[in-house]
């Protein structure tokens, strides 16, 4: 884990191996970066290289399928499961759609589970052998890693280390497989992903080594987020920003178009959007609201907030 003081353009880069050695120092370094930038980079996160490579290959196999085959899996259910075609998702407040297509994997629920009315079943492409097994394994691994990160966040906030464990148990978390196709012609006002904040609790992102991901600093500058191969980029989502009354930042970020020498390269990435469980009420934690002030946001259930935001980005 680096020990340098966070500077104007330095996002914390930490190793999960060192969390057990000094949990408080790990939590402080991670938390300060989340408070200032909303982002951090995590090495030694425990997701096996073999699993990452296998997942990347299965994603590429799916996106290489004919357009009409992929569209068989476009369910029209707000993009929550299956395939969302190129040119659909649009950043909040933007007119130009993003230059991407994606696939969503959700949580597998047991028969009769109480969240079945708000969490749809997964669908799986028959054309890609091993797709289901690979991404259910990756989903579970992301889920466990996310809880570990949340334990550190809880320590930084000065609350019980296990506070978040129940809040995300059976949460409506989504694994997204993203494909940004090569750009062979002018794209006008469209970019790979318009400036936005994530809706969820925290996001864990694999595959950001290819240049393009940028975050917006407090003073309005855009700076690159440049992890090393295999490292996770982690950022705070709007739900956790609301829960902490703005102490932890949900930061605007975007994926800009490639430079001309890289325009012929596709970009692939795999973000895991970790969510609170649907019936969890998001309201300011005790101690996050200054004396004499009101919380910045009113209480709202995780599910109601999710649906409100999905409508804003044209996925519901």
Coordinates of C-alpha atoms in Angstrom, one line a residue:
X1 CA 0.0 0.0 0.0
X2 CA 1.3 3.4 -0.9
X3 CA 1.9 5.8 2.0
X4 CA 2.2 9.0 0.1
X5 CA -0.2 11.8 1.0
X6 CA -3.0 12.1 -1.5
X7 CA -2.2 15.0 -3.8
X8 CA -4.4 16.9 -6.2
X9 CA -4.4 14.2 -8.8
X10 CA -3.5 11.1 -6.9
X11 CA -6.2 8.5 -6.4
X12 CA -5.3 6.0 -3.7
X13 CA -3.8 2.7 -4.9
X14 CA -4.0 0.1 -2.2
X15 CA -3.4 -3.7 -1.9
X16 CA -6.0 -5.9 -0.2
X17 CA -3.1 -8.0 1.1
X18 CA -2.3 -5.3 3.5
X19 CA -5.8 -4.8 4.8
X20 CA -5.3 -7.6 7.4
X21 CA -1.9 -6.3 8.4
X22 CA -3.2 -2.9 9.4
X23 CA -6.9 -2.6 8.8
X24 CA -7.1 1.0 10.2
X25 CA -4.4 2.3 7.9
X26 CA -5.9 0.5 5.0
X27 CA -9.4 2.0 5.8
X28 CA -8.0 5.5 6.2
X29 CA -6.1 5.5 3.0
X30 CA -9.1 4.1 1.0
X31 CA -11.6 6.3 2.8
X32 CA -9.7 9.5 2.2
X33 CA -9.5 8.8 -1.5
X34 CA -13.3 8.1 -1.6
X35 CA -14.0 11.3 0.3
X36 CA -11.8 13.5 -2.0
X37 CA -12.2 11.7 -5.4
X38 CA -14.9 9.0 -5.0
X39 CA -12.4 6.6 -6.6
X40 CA -9.6 4.3 -5.6
X41 CA -7.6 1.5 -7.2
X42 CA -7.3 -1.9 -5.6
X43 CA -4.5 -4.5 -6.2
X44 CA -4.3 -8.1 -5.0
X45 CA -8.1 -8.2 -4.8
X46 CA -8.3 -12.0 -4.9
X47 CA -10.2 -12.4 -8.2
X48 CA -8.2 -15.1 -10.0
X49 CA -6.4 -14.1 -13.2
X50 CA -7.7 -17.3 -14.8
X51 CA -11.3 -16.3 -14.1
X52 CA -10.7 -12.8 -15.4
X53 CA -9.2 -14.1 -18.6
X54 CA -12.0 -16.6 -19.1
X55 CA -14.7 -14.0 -18.5
X56 CA -13.0 -11.6 -21.0
X57 CA -13.0 -14.3 -23.6
X58 CA -16.6 -15.3 -23.1
X59 CA -17.7 -11.6 -23.3
X60 CA -15.8 -11.2 -26.6
X61 CA -17.4 -14.4 -27.9
X62 CA -20.9 -13.1 -27.1
X63 CA -20.3 -9.6 -28.6
X64 CA -18.9 -11.1 -31.8
X65 CA -22.2 -12.9 -32.4
X66 CA -24.4 -11.6 -35.3
X67 CA -26.6 -8.6 -34.3
X68 CA -29.8 -10.5 -34.9
X69 CA -28.6 -13.2 -32.5
X70 CA -27.7 -10.8 -29.8
X71 CA -31.1 -9.0 -30.1
X72 CA -32.8 -12.3 -29.3
X73 CA -31.7 -11.6 -25.7
X74 CA -32.8 -8.0 -25.5
X75 CA -35.7 -8.3 -23.1
X76 CA -36.9 -4.8 -22.9
X77 CA -37.0 -5.0 -19.0
X78 CA -35.1 -1.8 -18.3
X79 CA -31.8 -3.5 -19.3
X80 CA -31.8 -5.3 -15.9
X81 CA -31.0 -8.7 -17.5
X82 CA -29.6 -9.9 -20.8
X83 CA -28.6 -7.7 -23.7
X84 CA -28.9 -4.0 -24.2
X85 CA -28.1 -3.0 -27.9
X86 CA -25.8 -0.3 -29.0
X87 CA -27.1 3.2 -28.8
X88 CA -29.7 2.8 -26.0
X89 CA -28.2 4.1 -22.7
X90 CA -28.0 7.9 -22.4
X91 CA -26.4 9.7 -19.5
X92 CA -28.7 11.7 -17.3
X93 CA -29.4 15.1 -18.9
X94 CA -27.7 14.2 -22.2
X95 CA -29.2 14.0 -25.6
X96 CA -26.4 11.9 -27.3
X97 CA -26.5 8.2 -26.6
X98 CA -23.4 6.3 -25.4
X99 CA -21.3 4.3 -27.9
X100 CA -21.6 0.9 -26.3
X101 CA -23.6 -2.3 -26.0
X102 CA -23.7 -4.5 -22.9
X103 CA -25.0 -7.6 -21.1
X104 CA -26.3 -7.8 -17.5
X105 CA -26.0 -10.7 -15.1
X106 CA -28.1 -10.4 -11.9
X107 CA -28.4 -12.3 -8.7
X108 CA -29.7 -15.9 -8.8
X109 CA -32.6 -16.1 -6.3
X110 CA -34.0 -19.3 -4.8
X111 CA -37.6 -20.2 -5.6
X112 CA -40.1 -18.3 -3.5
X113 CA -37.5 -15.6 -2.5
X114 CA -39.2 -12.4 -1.3
X115 CA -37.3 -10.2 -3.8
X116 CA -38.4 -12.1 -6.8
X117 CA -41.1 -9.5 -7.6
X118 CA -38.4 -6.9 -8.2
X119 CA -35.4 -9.0 -9.4
X120 CA -35.8 -10.8 -12.6
X121 CA -34.4 -14.2 -13.6
X122 CA -31.2 -14.2 -15.6
X123 CA -31.1 -15.3 -19.3
X124 CA -28.1 -17.0 -20.8
X125 CA -26.8 -17.1 -24.4
X126 CA -26.9 -20.6 -25.7
X127 CA -24.4 -19.8 -28.4
X128 CA -21.5 -19.3 -25.9
X129 CA -20.6 -22.5 -24.0
X130 CA -19.6 -21.9 -20.4
X131 CA -21.0 -18.4 -20.4
X132 CA -23.4 -19.0 -17.5
X133 CA -20.9 -20.9 -15.3
X134 CA -18.2 -18.3 -15.9
X135 CA -20.2 -15.3 -15.0
X136 CA -22.0 -16.7 -12.0
X137 CA -18.6 -17.5 -10.6
X138 CA -17.3 -14.0 -11.4
X139 CA -20.5 -12.5 -9.9
X140 CA -20.0 -14.4 -6.6
X141 CA -16.4 -13.4 -6.4
X142 CA -17.2 -9.7 -7.0
X143 CA -19.9 -9.9 -4.3
X144 CA -17.4 -11.2 -1.7
X145 CA -14.8 -8.6 -2.7
X146 CA -17.3 -5.8 -2.4
X147 CA -18.2 -6.8 1.1
X148 CA -14.5 -6.7 2.1
X149 CA -14.3 -3.1 0.7
X150 CA -17.4 -2.1 2.5
X151 CA -15.9 -3.3 5.8
X152 CA -13.0 -0.9 5.3
X153 CA -15.5 1.9 4.4
X154 CA -17.4 1.2 7.7
X155 CA -14.2 1.4 9.7
X156 CA -13.4 4.8 8.0
X157 CA -16.9 6.0 8.9
X158 CA -16.4 4.9 12.5
X159 CA -19.3 2.5 12.5
X160 CA -19.5 -1.2 13.1
X161 CA -17.2 -3.0 10.6
X162 CA -20.0 -5.4 9.7
X163 CA -22.7 -2.7 9.3
X164 CA -22.9 -3.1 5.5
X165 CA -23.0 -6.9 5.4
X166 CA -26.8 -7.2 6.0
X167 CA -27.6 -4.1 3.9
X168 CA -26.2 -5.7 0.7
X169 CA -27.2 -9.3 1.5
X170 CA -29.3 -10.5 -1.5
X171 CA -28.8 -7.0 -2.9
X172 CA -29.9 -6.2 -6.5
X173 CA -26.3 -6.1 -7.7
X174 CA -25.6 -6.3 -11.4
X175 CA -22.5 -7.5 -13.3
X176 CA -22.2 -5.6 -16.6
X177 CA -20.2 -6.9 -19.6
X178 CA -19.4 -3.8 -21.7
X179 CA -18.3 -3.6 -25.3
X180 CA -17.3 -0.3 -26.9
X181 CA -16.8 -1.1 -30.6
X182 CA -13.9 0.3 -32.7
X183 CA -14.5 3.8 -34.1
X184 CA -14.0 4.0 -37.9
X185 CA -15.7 7.3 -38.5
X186 CA -16.5 10.6 -36.9
X187 CA -18.8 10.2 -33.9
X188 CA -20.1 13.8 -33.6
X189 CA -21.3 14.6 -30.1
X190 CA -21.4 10.9 -29.0
X191 CA -18.7 9.4 -26.7
X192 CA -18.2 5.9 -25.4
X193 CA -19.9 6.8 -22.0
X194 CA -21.2 10.3 -21.2
X195 CA -20.4 12.0 -17.9
X196 CA -22.5 10.3 -15.2
X197 CA -22.5 9.2 -11.6
X198 CA -23.3 5.5 -10.7
X199 CA -26.6 4.8 -9.1
X200 CA -25.6 2.0 -6.8
X201 CA -23.6 1.6 -3.5
X202 CA -20.1 0.9 -4.8
X203 CA -18.8 -0.1 -8.2
X204 CA -15.9 -2.6 -8.8
X205 CA -14.5 -2.3 -12.3
X206 CA -12.2 -4.7 -14.2
X207 CA -10.8 -3.9 -17.6
X208 CA -10.0 -0.2 -17.3
X209 CA -6.4 -0.5 -18.5
X210 CA -7.3 0.8 -21.9
X211 CA -7.2 4.6 -21.8
X212 CA -10.4 6.5 -21.7
X213 CA -11.9 6.4 -18.1
X214 CA -11.8 9.9 -16.5
X215 CA -13.1 11.4 -13.3
X216 CA -14.1 15.0 -12.5
X217 CA -12.2 16.6 -9.6
X218 CA -13.8 19.0 -7.2
X219 CA -12.4 21.9 -9.1
X220 CA -13.9 20.8 -12.4
X221 CA -10.9 19.2 -14.1
X222 CA -11.1 15.8 -15.8
X223 CA -8.2 13.4 -14.9
X224 CA -7.5 9.9 -16.1
X225 CA -8.0 6.8 -14.0
X226 CA -5.2 4.4 -15.0
X227 CA -5.0 1.1 -13.2
X228 CA -2.4 -1.5 -13.9
X229 CA -3.5 -4.7 -15.7
X230 CA -5.7 -6.8 -13.4
X231 CA -6.3 -4.1 -10.8
X232 CA -9.8 -3.1 -9.7
X233 CA -11.1 0.5 -10.0
X234 CA -13.6 1.1 -7.2
X235 CA -15.9 4.1 -7.0
X236 CA -18.7 5.4 -4.7
X237 CA -22.2 5.3 -6.1
X238 CA -25.1 7.7 -5.4
X239 CA -26.7 5.4 -2.9
X240 CA -23.7 5.4 -0.6
X241 CA -23.3 9.2 -1.1
X242 CA -26.9 9.6 0.2
X243 CA -26.3 7.2 3.1
X244 CA -23.2 9.2 4.2
X245 CA -24.9 12.6 3.6
X246 CA -22.3 13.5 1.0
X247 CA -19.2 12.6 3.1
X248 CA -18.2 10.0 0.5
X249 CA -18.4 11.4 -3.1
X250 CA -20.3 9.9 -6.0
X251 CA -18.1 11.5 -8.7
X252 CA -18.9 12.3 -12.3
X253 CA -16.9 10.1 -14.6
X254 CA -16.9 9.3 -18.3
X255 CA -15.2 7.1 -21.0
X256 CA -13.9 9.4 -23.7
X257 CA -13.3 8.4 -27.3
X258 CA -9.9 6.9 -28.2
X259 CA -7.1 8.8 -29.8
X260 CA -6.8 8.2 -33.5
X261 CA -4.0 5.6 -33.1
X262 CA -6.3 3.6 -30.8
X263 CA -9.7 4.2 -32.6
X264 CA -9.6 0.8 -34.4
X265 CA -9.4 -1.0 -31.0
X266 CA -12.5 -2.2 -29.2
X267 CA -12.7 -1.6 -25.5
X268 CA -14.1 -4.2 -23.1
X269 CA -14.7 -3.9 -19.4
X270 CA -16.7 -5.5 -16.6
X271 CA -18.1 -3.3 -13.8
X272 CA -20.0 -4.9 -10.9
X273 CA -22.6 -2.5 -9.5
X274 CA -23.0 -3.5 -5.9
X275 CA -26.5 -2.6 -4.6
X276 CA -28.2 -2.5 -1.3
X277 CA -31.1 -5.0 -0.9
X278 CA -34.3 -3.7 -2.4
X279 CA -36.1 -3.1 0.9
X280 CA -33.2 -1.2 2.5
X281 CA -34.0 2.4 3.4
X282 CA -31.3 4.9 2.4
X283 CA -31.2 7.7 5.0
X284 CA -28.3 9.6 6.4
X285 CA -26.2 7.6 8.9
X286 CA -26.1 9.0 12.5
X287 CA -23.2 11.4 12.8
X288 CA -23.1 12.4 9.2
X289 CA -25.5 15.3 9.6
X290 CA -24.1 18.4 11.3
X291 CA -25.9 19.6 14.4
X292 CA -28.7 22.0 13.5
X293 CA -28.9 20.9 9.8
X294 CA -31.2 18.7 7.9
X295 CA -30.0 15.7 5.8
X296 CA -29.2 16.7 2.2
X297 CA -31.6 14.0 0.9
X298 CA -34.9 12.5 2.3
X299 CA -35.1 8.8 3.0
X300 CA -36.0 6.5 0.1
X301 CA -36.0 2.7 -0.4
X302 CA -33.1 1.3 -2.5
X303 CA -35.6 -0.1 -5.0
X304 CA -37.6 3.1 -5.4
X305 CA -34.4 5.1 -5.9
X306 CA -33.1 2.6 -8.5
X307 CA -36.2 2.8 -10.6
X308 CA -36.2 6.6 -10.4
X309 CA -32.7 6.7 -11.7
X310 CA -33.2 4.1 -14.4
X311 CA -36.0 6.2 -15.9
X312 CA -33.6 9.2 -16.0
X313 CA -31.1 7.3 -18.2
X314 CA -33.7 5.7 -20.5
X315 CA -33.3 2.1 -19.2
X316 CA -36.8 2.1 -17.7

